[in-house]
Short mmCIF file of C-alpha atoms and ligand atoms in Angstrom, two decimals:
data_model
loop_
_atom_site.label_atom_id
_atom_site.label_comp_id
_atom_site.label_asym_id
_atom_site.label_seq_id
_atom_site.Cartn_x
_atom_site.Cartn_y
_atom_site.Cartn_z
CA MET A 23 72.34 122.03 112.77
CA ALA A 24 71.81 118.48 111.54
CA ILE A 25 72.81 114.88 112.04
CA PHE A 26 74.69 113.32 109.14
CA GLU A 27 74.27 109.58 109.01
CA GLY A 28 74.30 107.34 105.96
CA SER A 29 71.03 105.64 105.08
CA PHE A 30 70.41 102.40 103.18
CA ALA A 31 67.55 103.74 101.08
CA GLY A 32 67.49 105.51 97.74
CA THR A 33 70.34 103.35 96.49
CA GLU A 34 69.20 103.18 92.86
CA LYS A 35 71.12 106.38 92.08
CA PHE A 36 74.47 105.15 93.32
CA ARG A 37 77.24 103.57 91.30
CA PHE A 38 79.85 101.23 92.69
CA ALA A 39 83.06 99.65 91.47
CA MET A 40 84.08 96.33 92.93
CA VAL A 41 87.81 95.54 92.70
CA ILE A 42 88.42 91.85 93.25
CA GLY A 43 91.77 90.11 93.76
CA ARG A 44 91.84 86.63 92.17
CA PHE A 45 94.43 85.24 94.62
CA ASN A 46 92.74 82.84 97.10
CA ASP A 47 89.70 82.89 94.84
CA LEU A 48 87.87 80.26 96.90
CA VAL A 49 87.59 82.83 99.68
CA VAL A 50 87.26 85.93 97.56
CA ASN A 51 84.40 84.58 95.44
CA LYS A 52 82.45 83.94 98.65
CA LEU A 53 83.08 87.50 99.81
CA MET A 54 81.91 88.80 96.45
CA GLU A 55 78.71 86.74 96.52
CA ALA A 56 77.75 88.07 99.96
CA CYS A 57 78.60 91.61 98.95
CA GLN A 58 76.45 91.31 95.82
CA ASP A 59 73.62 89.81 97.88
CA CYS A 60 73.77 92.77 100.28
CA LEU A 61 73.73 95.36 97.49
CA LYS A 62 70.93 93.55 95.64
CA ARG A 63 68.72 93.28 98.73
CA HIS A 64 69.15 97.01 99.25
CA GLY A 65 67.90 97.82 95.76
CA VAL A 66 71.12 97.95 93.75
CA ASP A 67 71.17 96.45 90.25
CA ILE A 68 74.24 94.19 90.50
CA ASP A 69 74.13 92.99 86.89
CA PRO A 70 77.52 93.66 85.27
CA ASN A 71 75.60 94.71 82.15
CA GLY A 72 73.51 97.11 84.20
CA THR A 73 74.23 100.69 85.22
CA GLN A 74 75.16 100.44 88.88
CA VAL A 75 78.07 98.06 89.49
CA ASP A 76 81.30 97.61 87.54
CA TYR A 77 83.49 94.60 88.39
CA VAL A 78 87.25 94.93 88.03
CA TRP A 79 89.44 91.83 88.45
CA VAL A 80 93.09 92.09 89.46
CA PRO A 81 95.70 89.32 90.01
CA GLY A 82 96.00 89.73 93.78
CA SER A 83 95.52 92.08 96.70
CA PHE A 84 98.80 93.87 96.01
CA GLU A 85 97.29 95.29 92.79
CA ILE A 86 94.12 96.56 94.50
CA PRO A 87 95.40 99.99 95.66
CA LEU A 88 96.51 101.19 92.21
CA VAL A 89 93.31 100.11 90.51
CA SER A 90 90.97 101.31 93.27
CA ARG A 91 92.62 104.73 93.25
CA GLN A 92 92.26 105.00 89.47
CA LEU A 93 88.59 104.05 89.68
CA ALA A 94 87.89 106.43 92.57
CA GLN A 95 89.65 109.24 90.73
CA SER A 96 87.51 108.72 87.63
CA GLY A 97 84.54 110.42 89.32
CA ARG A 98 82.23 107.68 88.06
CA TYR A 99 81.58 105.98 91.40
CA ASP A 100 80.00 106.81 94.74
CA ALA A 101 82.11 104.12 96.42
CA VAL A 102 84.75 101.58 95.48
CA ILE A 103 84.64 98.18 97.21
CA CYS A 104 87.93 96.26 97.45
CA LEU A 105 87.75 92.50 97.99
CA GLY A 106 90.72 90.24 98.62
CA ALA A 107 92.17 87.63 100.94
CA VAL A 108 95.73 87.67 102.24
CA ILE A 109 96.58 84.47 104.08
CA ARG A 110 99.81 84.03 106.02
CA GLY A 111 102.12 81.41 104.56
CA GLN A 112 105.62 80.30 105.42
CA THR A 113 107.25 83.40 103.89
CA PRO A 114 107.23 87.13 104.75
CA HIS A 115 105.18 87.76 101.58
CA PHE A 116 102.03 88.07 103.71
CA ASP A 117 103.45 91.02 105.65
CA TYR A 118 104.47 92.91 102.53
CA VAL A 119 101.17 92.36 100.74
CA SER A 120 98.90 93.06 103.73
CA SER A 121 100.78 96.17 104.74
CA GLU A 122 100.77 97.63 101.22
CA VAL A 123 97.12 96.86 100.54
CA SER A 124 95.84 98.42 103.76
CA LYS A 125 97.93 101.57 103.37
CA GLY A 126 97.17 101.79 99.67
CA ILE A 127 93.42 101.51 100.08
CA ALA A 128 93.41 104.19 102.79
CA ALA A 129 95.50 106.45 100.55
CA ALA A 130 93.15 105.91 97.59
CA ALA A 131 90.23 107.19 99.67
CA PHE A 132 92.11 110.14 101.17
CA GLN A 133 93.54 111.21 97.85
CA THR A 134 90.27 111.11 95.94
CA GLY A 135 87.56 111.91 98.50
CA VAL A 136 85.67 108.78 97.43
CA PRO A 137 84.91 106.02 99.96
CA VAL A 138 87.14 103.01 99.27
CA ILE A 139 85.99 100.04 101.33
CA PHE A 140 88.65 97.82 102.89
CA GLY A 141 87.22 94.38 102.18
CA VAL A 142 90.48 92.49 102.31
CA LEU A 143 90.69 89.65 104.81
CA THR A 144 94.08 89.19 106.50
CA THR A 145 94.25 85.90 108.37
CA ASP A 146 96.81 83.39 109.63
CA THR A 147 95.12 80.37 108.05
CA MET A 148 92.76 79.37 105.27
CA GLN A 149 90.39 78.05 107.96
CA GLN A 150 90.16 81.51 109.56
CA ALA A 151 89.57 83.08 106.15
CA MET A 152 86.76 80.62 105.32
CA GLU A 153 85.16 81.25 108.70
CA ARG A 154 84.91 84.93 107.74
CA ALA A 155 83.76 84.16 104.21
CA GLY A 156 80.79 81.93 104.85
CA ILE A 157 81.44 79.16 107.38
CA LYS A 158 80.59 81.31 110.43
CA ALA A 159 79.83 84.73 109.00
CA ASN A 160 80.44 86.35 105.67
CA LEU A 161 82.13 89.72 105.91
CA GLY A 162 81.30 90.39 102.25
CA TRP A 163 77.87 91.44 103.48
CA GLU A 164 79.39 93.97 105.91
CA TYR A 165 81.56 95.39 103.13
CA GLY A 166 78.43 95.96 101.04
CA MET A 167 76.74 97.69 103.97
CA SER A 168 79.77 99.91 104.50
CA ALA A 169 79.72 100.92 100.83
CA LEU A 170 76.02 101.80 100.93
CA GLU A 171 76.37 103.75 104.16
CA MET A 172 79.44 105.68 103.03
CA ALA A 173 78.01 106.50 99.59
CA SER A 174 74.94 107.94 101.30
CA LEU A 175 76.89 109.76 104.01
CA MET A 176 79.31 111.39 101.56
CA GLN A 177 76.40 112.53 99.45
CA GLN A 178 74.72 114.13 102.46
CA ILE A 179 77.95 115.91 103.34
CA ARG A 180 78.33 117.15 99.75
CA LEU A 181 74.76 118.42 99.70
CA GLY A 182 74.99 119.81 103.23
CA THR A 183 71.71 118.14 104.10
CA GLY A 184 71.81 115.76 107.03
CA ASN A 185 69.10 113.24 107.91
CA GLY A 186 68.46 112.80 104.20
CA VAL A 187 67.64 109.94 101.89
CA ALA A 188 69.64 109.87 98.68
CA GLN A 189 68.31 112.33 96.11
CA GLY A 190 70.93 112.20 93.41
CA SER A 191 74.35 110.81 92.87
CA LEU A 192 77.79 111.94 92.00
CA ALA A 193 78.00 109.21 89.41
CA SER A 194 74.73 110.22 87.76
CA GLY A 195 76.08 113.73 87.29
CA THR A 196 73.34 115.41 89.36
CA VAL A 197 75.78 116.47 92.08
CA GLN A 198 78.64 118.60 90.85
CA THR A 199 80.07 119.96 94.04
CA LEU A 200 82.54 117.33 95.22
CA THR A 201 85.95 118.82 95.82
CA ALA A 202 88.57 116.08 95.97
CA MET A 203 91.35 116.49 98.49
CA PRO A 204 94.62 117.54 96.87
CA THR A 205 96.74 114.52 96.04
CA ASP A 206 99.60 115.85 98.19
CA ALA A 207 97.37 115.80 101.27
CA VAL A 208 98.67 112.34 102.12
CA THR A 209 102.39 112.21 102.53
CA SER A 210 103.02 108.64 103.67
N1 LIG B 27 97.79 87.99 97.01
C1 LIG B 27 96.68 87.90 97.76
O1 LIG B 27 95.66 88.51 97.43
N2 LIG B 27 96.68 87.14 98.87
C2 LIG B 27 97.78 86.45 99.30
O2 LIG B 27 97.71 85.75 100.33
C3 LIG B 27 98.97 86.54 98.54
N3 LIG B 27 100.15 85.85 98.96
O3 LIG B 27 100.19 85.35 100.10
O4 LIG B 27 101.11 85.73 98.24
C4 LIG B 27 98.94 87.34 97.36
N4 LIG B 27 100.04 87.46 96.58
C5 LIG B 27 99.99 87.98 95.25
C6 LIG B 27 100.12 89.48 95.22
O5 LIG B 27 98.94 90.10 95.69
C7 LIG B 27 100.38 90.01 93.81
O6 LIG B 27 99.29 89.67 92.98
C8 LIG B 27 101.67 89.43 93.19
O7 LIG B 27 102.77 89.59 94.07
C9 LIG B 27 101.98 90.14 91.86
O8 LIG B 27 102.21 91.52 92.06
#
C-alpha cells in the first residue's frame, strides 16, 4: 500500500485557473498577488500569456461558482483557485452572497472531480479582511499552497501512485484516466 500526499515539486506540468471577484478589489488584489507569489516561488509560470495560469475576472463573489464550475468542467485545469472578499455590511446581502459562494464552490469541485480552492474571505469588517490580505498575514499564499497540494494529490490518486512527484498533468493531456463524478452526485 502507499501514502498519498500532495507534493509541491514538479509543478511545471500543472495548469491553473484563477477566478477573481472584482468586488472589494482592494482586498482581492492583495490576495491575488500573494497567490501568484506562492505559485511563482514553487516553479509555476504565472504570466497570463504563458501556458500555466489563466485569469478569469467576474463582477463579484456571487458569480464565482458558475464560472469556476465551467472552468473545472473544461478539463483544462488541474485546479481552479477562487478569490473573493465578502464583507458584512448593513444589509443581509452578505449572508446571501457568502452562503451561495461557499456552497457553489464546493459543488463545483464535487461535480467535476477537479479541486476548486475556496479562497473567498468572509469577514465582518474591512479591517478584518485587510488583516487577512496583507496587514497581518496574507491568505492568498495559503490558497496557492492548497492549489499546488491538491493538484498533486489528485494526480497521484488518478495514477494510483502514492509518494510521487508530479510526472504529467491532466491539463497537458498525458493523463487520460480521470473519471468525473456524475453531476447528479450532489443533490443540494
Ligand atoms: N460581492 C462580493 O464579492 N463581496 C461582497 O461583499 C459583496 N456585497 O457585500 O455585496 C458582493 N456583492 C456583489 C455580488 O457578488 C454580485 O456580484 C452582484 O450581486 C451581482 O450578481
